[in-house]
């Protein structure tokens, strides 16, 4: 589990707040689901390998009941969610008649997996998801919108230049069909294609022609030529695909979808430099059926995709007879933050949530200090009031160590003169202001030299 010291927790919280703002800017509605679901619901989607990572939930009462009935082997009724997609499917099916379709939701919550203990892989972590879900159909305009959301979020996060890679699974299948690759080989071929960019082309080509996949070397080479010929040049990629010989129906449909999504994304203000067509992007082998996305930091491709997703044909097929197609993206916020923290790309110069602290200069004035704090808070400022009667030096040391920008000092002399002292701990400067100008002066000082906000 990831635990952070306050400066990093503040930075992580601001990251989540930025993501939330980015989602809401496009009109997505917040949804929260319980941390655990019925086991039968949660394991419907994956089974097998997923079940090995699921944490089951059992109350002491139900455990005692199972033991009393000699039924220790019975699987617990509840389990912690391992992603946000299965709970969303259950949620939409359960509330289908109360939701407004297309239903656009965002969800920022913790999920749980029994991951093998290693750096950056946590058993409890945040996922930040958005999905647009249609009833019977969902226009491609929603596929085009997803990169625009990604672009807005990561531009504001300012972790560095990034590129959103877009592809279409129908087009991929169509390319394989047009090259004469048998359907029963598609899964194995796409599994190897997904390694492009992570392994040298020569290794991928050898794997495609090897025993596990069995493509003819000429077909393997032609496939990789097609997928990589114009990498980084989306216009050239589209032109090449439009000249493709003997396109299958899936190829034609996938190409039309990809072109519409790409043009739609650019129309939403995403620059061509930040969005590229990448025919080697595969994503999951079974779940996604059309558009797929992966996002990379340009200077840190070693991090892998920092935001991914795609289109699926029927979100809640296990739970309702209605057809509910959707498209979505997910940010693994905890892992991304950890990686950026390890690379020292997280700015933690701001270490306090308080903008000012009222010091206890003279204990008999405790009620006055409480009133000062209340006045500043009512003006919209974050203010701490020191609660002890320690010596002033210790209080100032506390404020300085906590990186609180301003300290408010008021003694009997200042109270009689109708003034207040403001000590700017960042500049080691002291200002004396009229009592009725305190709020205005505090705001002015904060605006003049506001601590840096986390990138």
Coordinates of C-alpha atoms in Angstrom, one line a residue, residues 266-428:
X266 CA -8.6 17.6 -34.1
X267 CA -11.8 19.5 -34.4
X268 CA -12.1 19.5 -30.6
X269 CA -8.8 21.5 -30.4
X270 CA -6.3 18.7 -29.9
X271 CA -3.2 19.6 -32.0
X272 CA -1.8 17.1 -34.4
X273 CA 1.5 17.1 -32.5
X274 CA -0.3 15.7 -29.4
X275 CA -2.4 13.0 -31.2
X276 CA -1.0 10.4 -33.6
X277 CA -2.3 7.3 -35.4
X278 CA -0.4 4.3 -34.3
X279 CA -1.4 1.0 -36.0
X280 CA 0.6 -1.1 -33.5
X281 CA -1.5 -0.1 -30.5
X282 CA -3.6 -3.2 -29.6
X283 CA -4.7 -2.9 -25.9
X284 CA -6.6 -5.9 -24.5
X285 CA -7.1 -8.8 -26.8
X286 CA -10.8 -9.4 -26.1
X287 CA -12.4 -6.5 -24.4
X288 CA -12.0 -3.6 -26.9
X289 CA -13.8 -3.8 -30.2
X290 CA -13.1 -0.5 -32.0
X291 CA -11.1 2.6 -31.1
X292 CA -8.2 2.1 -28.7
X293 CA -5.9 4.7 -27.0
X294 CA -2.6 4.9 -25.2
X295 CA -0.9 8.0 -24.0
X296 CA 2.9 8.4 -23.4
X297 CA 5.1 11.1 -21.9
X298 CA 7.4 12.0 -24.8
X299 CA 10.6 12.2 -22.7
X300 CA 9.7 9.2 -20.6
X301 CA 8.4 6.4 -22.8
X302 CA 9.9 3.9 -20.3
X303 CA 6.9 4.7 -18.1
X304 CA 4.6 3.0 -20.5
X305 CA 1.1 4.2 -21.2
X306 CA 0.0 6.7 -18.6
X307 CA -3.7 6.8 -19.8
X308 CA -5.4 4.1 -21.9
X309 CA -8.8 2.9 -23.0
X310 CA -11.1 2.2 -25.9
X311 CA -14.5 1.2 -27.2
X312 CA -16.4 -1.9 -26.2
X313 CA -19.6 -3.3 -27.7
X314 CA -21.6 -4.1 -24.7
X315 CA -20.7 -3.0 -21.2
X316 CA -23.3 -4.9 -19.2
X317 CA -24.1 -8.0 -21.2
X318 CA -23.8 -10.2 -18.2
X319 CA -26.4 -8.2 -16.2
X320 CA -29.0 -7.0 -18.7
X321 CA -30.5 -7.9 -22.1
X322 CA -30.1 -4.2 -23.2
X323 CA -27.2 -3.5 -25.5
X324 CA -25.0 -0.8 -23.9
X325 CA -22.0 0.1 -26.1
X326 CA -19.4 2.4 -24.5
X327 CA -16.1 4.1 -24.8
X328 CA -13.8 5.1 -21.9
X329 CA -10.3 5.8 -20.6
X330 CA -8.5 5.1 -17.4
X331 CA -5.6 6.8 -15.5
X332 CA -3.8 4.6 -13.0
X333 CA -3.2 7.6 -10.7
X334 CA -1.2 5.9 -7.9
X335 CA 1.3 4.1 -10.1
X336 CA 1.8 7.2 -12.3
X337 CA 2.4 9.4 -9.3
X338 CA 4.8 6.9 -7.8
X339 CA 6.8 6.7 -11.0
X340 CA 6.9 10.5 -11.4
X341 CA 7.9 10.8 -7.8
X342 CA 10.8 8.4 -8.2
X343 CA 11.9 10.4 -11.2
X344 CA 11.7 13.6 -9.2
X345 CA 9.2 15.1 -11.6
X346 CA 6.8 16.0 -8.7
X347 CA 7.1 19.5 -7.3
X348 CA 6.6 19.4 -3.5
X349 CA 7.7 22.9 -2.8
X350 CA 4.3 23.6 -1.3
X351 CA 4.2 21.7 2.0
X352 CA 1.3 23.4 3.8
X353 CA -2.4 23.7 3.2
X354 CA -2.5 26.7 5.6
X355 CA -1.8 30.1 4.1
X356 CA -1.4 31.8 7.4
X357 CA -1.1 30.9 11.1
X358 CA -2.2 33.1 14.0
X359 CA 0.4 32.8 16.8
X360 CA -0.4 32.7 20.5
X361 CA 1.7 35.7 21.5
X362 CA 0.0 36.3 24.8
X363 CA -2.2 33.5 26.3
X364 CA -4.8 36.0 27.7
X365 CA -5.7 37.0 24.2
X366 CA -6.6 33.4 23.1
X367 CA -10.2 34.4 22.3
X368 CA -8.9 37.3 20.1
X369 CA -6.7 34.9 18.2
X370 CA -9.6 32.6 17.6
X371 CA -11.6 35.5 16.3
X372 CA -8.8 36.5 14.0
X373 CA -8.6 33.0 12.6
X374 CA -12.4 32.9 12.0
X375 CA -12.3 36.3 10.3
X376 CA -9.6 35.2 7.9
X377 CA -11.4 31.9 7.2
X378 CA -14.7 33.6 6.4
X379 CA -12.7 35.6 3.9
X380 CA -11.9 32.4 2.1
X381 CA -8.4 31.8 3.4
X382 CA -6.9 28.6 5.0
X383 CA -5.8 29.6 8.4
X384 CA -4.4 27.7 11.4
X385 CA -4.5 29.1 15.0
X386 CA -1.7 27.9 17.2
X387 CA -3.3 26.1 20.1
X388 CA -0.6 26.0 22.8
X389 CA 1.2 28.6 24.9
X390 CA 4.7 27.7 23.8
X391 CA 7.4 30.4 23.5
X392 CA 7.1 32.5 20.4
X393 CA 10.4 31.2 19.0
X394 CA 9.0 27.6 19.1
X395 CA 5.8 28.7 17.4
X396 CA 7.7 30.5 14.7
X397 CA 9.9 27.4 14.2
X398 CA 6.8 25.3 13.9
X399 CA 5.3 27.6 11.2
X400 CA 8.6 27.8 9.3
X401 CA 9.1 24.0 9.3
X402 CA 5.5 23.6 8.1
X403 CA 6.2 26.0 5.3
X404 CA 3.2 28.2 6.3
X405 CA 3.7 31.4 4.3
X406 CA 2.5 34.0 6.8
X407 CA 2.4 34.3 10.6
X408 CA -0.1 36.7 12.3
X409 CA 1.2 38.3 15.6
X410 CA -0.9 40.4 18.0
X411 CA 0.0 41.4 21.5
X412 CA -1.5 43.8 24.0
X413 CA 0.5 46.7 22.5
X414 CA -0.7 46.0 19.0
X415 CA -4.3 45.5 20.2
X416 CA -4.2 48.9 22.0
X417 CA -2.8 50.6 18.9
X418 CA -5.3 48.9 16.5
X419 CA -2.7 47.2 14.4
X420 CA -1.6 43.6 13.6
X421 CA 1.9 42.3 12.6
X422 CA 2.2 40.0 9.6
X423 CA 5.5 38.1 9.3
X424 CA 6.2 36.8 5.8
X425 CA 8.2 33.6 6.6
X426 CA 9.3 33.2 3.0
X427 CA 11.0 36.5 2.8
X428 CA 11.8 37.0 6.5

